Amino acid sequence: MRHRHLTADLVWFADHGNSPVAWSALNDRVTLALTDNFSLAAAWERISEARAIVQFERSALFPEVNAFAEGEVRDGSDIIDNSRVGGGLEASYEVDLWGRIRSIVESERLRAAATAEDYNAAAISLSAEVALTDRKSTRLNSSHSSVSRMPSSA
């Protein structure tokens, strides 16, 4: 499962001193969490859905044109062949005199932007959780190694 990130700030942890190897490992863990998280992938799909709704609502600003064709062929036993062909074209357009359609489009555009920010917030929260867990794990490992180096009392 792959999805893009909307913000470039998701790698806030990239260059913060300490051991380059440790930061590289943290970068890898955060990247894995961001790319393989089902909740984040679902949030990304909600952005795609919101953008599609904006396009759908925006289409009401343009004329609608429909075309149709029909035909019928009957094989009769009479001398005259009963065939019929027809077609048509229809168009409609709603004049947005009071701005109803434009305000619906703007409302959906803002809803899509809010959905994108929800995604960003989820991605940043996930990054922070991974970083905090990594920090706790590092502290625990260093405590464990310092305890194991202590001389045992006999």
Coordinates of C-alpha atoms in Angstrom, one line a residue:
M1 CA 0.0 0.0 0.0
R2 CA 1.6 3.3 -1.1
H3 CA 0.3 6.8 -0.8
R4 CA 2.0 10.2 -1.0
H5 CA 2.4 12.7 1.8
L6 CA 0.9 16.1 1.4
T7 CA 3.4 17.9 3.6
A8 CA 7.1 18.0 3.3
D9 CA 7.3 18.5 7.1
L10 CA 6.7 14.9 7.8
V11 CA 10.5 14.3 8.0
W12 CA 11.0 16.7 10.9
F13 CA 13.3 14.1 12.5
A14 CA 15.8 13.9 9.6
D15 CA 18.7 16.0 10.8
H16 CA 18.9 16.2 14.5
G17 CA 22.5 15.3 15.4
N18 CA 23.2 12.2 17.5
S19 CA 24.2 9.1 15.7
P20 CA 23.5 9.2 11.9
V21 CA 22.9 5.4 12.1
A22 CA 20.3 5.9 14.8
W23 CA 18.5 8.6 12.9
S24 CA 18.7 6.6 9.7
A25 CA 17.0 3.7 11.5
L26 CA 14.4 6.0 12.9
N27 CA 13.8 7.6 9.5
D28 CA 13.3 4.1 8.1
R29 CA 10.8 3.1 10.9
V30 CA 8.8 6.4 10.4
T31 CA 8.8 6.0 6.6
L32 CA 7.6 2.4 7.0
A33 CA 4.8 3.5 9.4
L34 CA 3.7 6.2 7.1
T35 CA 3.6 4.1 4.0
D36 CA 2.1 0.9 5.5
N37 CA -0.5 2.2 7.8
F38 CA -4.1 1.2 6.9
S39 CA -5.7 4.2 8.7
L40 CA -3.4 6.6 6.9
A41 CA -4.2 4.9 3.6
A42 CA -7.9 5.2 4.3
A43 CA -7.4 8.9 5.1
W44 CA -5.6 9.3 1.8
E45 CA -8.5 7.7 0.0
R46 CA -10.9 10.1 1.7
I47 CA -8.9 13.0 0.2
S48 CA -9.3 11.4 -3.3
E49 CA -13.0 11.1 -2.6
A50 CA -13.3 14.7 -1.5
R51 CA -11.5 15.9 -4.6
A52 CA -13.8 13.9 -6.8
I53 CA -16.9 15.4 -5.1
V54 CA -15.5 18.9 -5.8
Q55 CA -15.2 18.0 -9.5
F56 CA -18.7 16.5 -9.5
E57 CA -20.2 19.6 -7.9
R58 CA -18.1 21.9 -10.2
S59 CA -19.6 20.2 -13.3
A60 CA -22.9 21.8 -12.5
L61 CA -21.4 25.1 -13.6
F62 CA -21.3 23.8 -17.2
P63 CA -24.1 22.9 -19.6
E64 CA -25.2 19.3 -19.7
V65 CA -25.6 17.6 -23.1
N66 CA -27.2 14.2 -23.6
A67 CA -27.5 12.3 -26.9
F68 CA -29.5 9.2 -27.6
A69 CA -30.3 7.0 -30.5
E70 CA -32.7 4.2 -31.0
G71 CA -33.7 1.8 -33.7
E72 CA -36.0 -1.1 -34.4
V73 CA -36.0 -3.6 -37.1
R74 CA -38.9 -6.0 -37.6
D75 CA -38.8 -8.8 -40.0
G76 CA -42.4 -9.0 -41.1
S77 CA -43.9 -11.4 -43.5
D78 CA -45.4 -8.5 -45.5
I79 CA -43.7 -7.0 -48.5
I80 CA -42.9 -3.8 -46.5
D81 CA -40.0 -3.9 -44.1
N82 CA -40.9 -2.4 -40.7
S83 CA -37.7 -0.6 -39.7
R84 CA -37.5 2.5 -37.6
V85 CA -34.5 4.7 -36.6
G86 CA -34.5 7.7 -34.4
G87 CA -32.3 9.9 -32.3
G88 CA -32.1 13.1 -30.4
L89 CA -30.0 15.6 -28.6
E90 CA -30.9 17.6 -25.5
A91 CA -29.1 20.2 -23.5
S92 CA -29.7 22.0 -20.2
Y93 CA -28.0 24.6 -18.2
E94 CA -28.8 26.1 -14.8
V95 CA -27.9 29.7 -14.6
D96 CA -26.2 30.3 -11.3
L97 CA -27.9 33.6 -10.7
W98 CA -27.7 33.7 -6.9
G99 CA -24.4 31.8 -6.6
R100 CA -25.9 28.6 -5.2
I101 CA -23.7 26.3 -7.3
R102 CA -20.5 28.3 -6.7
S103 CA -21.1 28.2 -2.9
I104 CA -21.7 24.5 -3.1
V105 CA -18.4 24.1 -5.0
E106 CA -16.5 26.3 -2.5
S107 CA -18.0 24.4 0.4
E108 CA -16.8 21.1 -1.0
R109 CA -13.4 22.6 -1.8
L110 CA -13.0 23.7 1.8
R111 CA -14.2 20.3 3.0
A112 CA -11.5 18.6 0.8
A113 CA -8.9 21.0 2.2
A114 CA -10.0 20.0 5.7
T115 CA -9.8 16.3 4.8
A116 CA -6.2 16.9 3.6
E117 CA -5.3 18.6 6.9
D118 CA -6.9 15.6 8.8
Y119 CA -4.5 13.4 6.8
N120 CA -1.5 15.6 7.7
A121 CA -2.5 15.6 11.3
A122 CA -2.7 11.8 11.3
A123 CA 0.6 11.4 9.6
I124 CA 2.4 13.8 12.0
S125 CA 0.8 12.0 15.0
L126 CA 1.9 8.7 13.7
S127 CA 5.4 10.0 13.1
A128 CA 5.5 11.4 16.6
E129 CA 4.3 8.1 18.1
V130 CA 7.0 6.1 16.3
A131 CA 9.7 8.6 17.4
L132 CA 8.5 8.5 21.0
T133 CA 8.4 4.8 21.0
D134 CA 11.9 4.7 19.5
R135 CA 13.1 7.2 22.2
K136 CA 11.6 5.0 25.0
S137 CA 13.1 1.9 23.5
T138 CA 16.6 3.6 23.3
R139 CA 16.4 4.7 26.9
L140 CA 15.3 1.3 28.0
N141 CA 18.1 -0.4 26.1
S142 CA 20.7 2.0 27.5
S143 CA 19.4 1.5 31.0
H144 CA 19.5 -2.3 30.5
S145 CA 23.1 -2.1 29.2
S146 CA 24.2 0.1 32.2
V147 CA 22.6 -2.3 34.7
S148 CA 24.2 -5.3 33.1
R149 CA 27.7 -3.6 33.3
M150 CA 27.3 -3.0 37.1
P151 CA 29.4 -5.3 39.2
S152 CA 27.3 -7.9 41.0
S153 CA 27.4 -8.0 44.7
A154 CA 28.3 -11.4 46.2

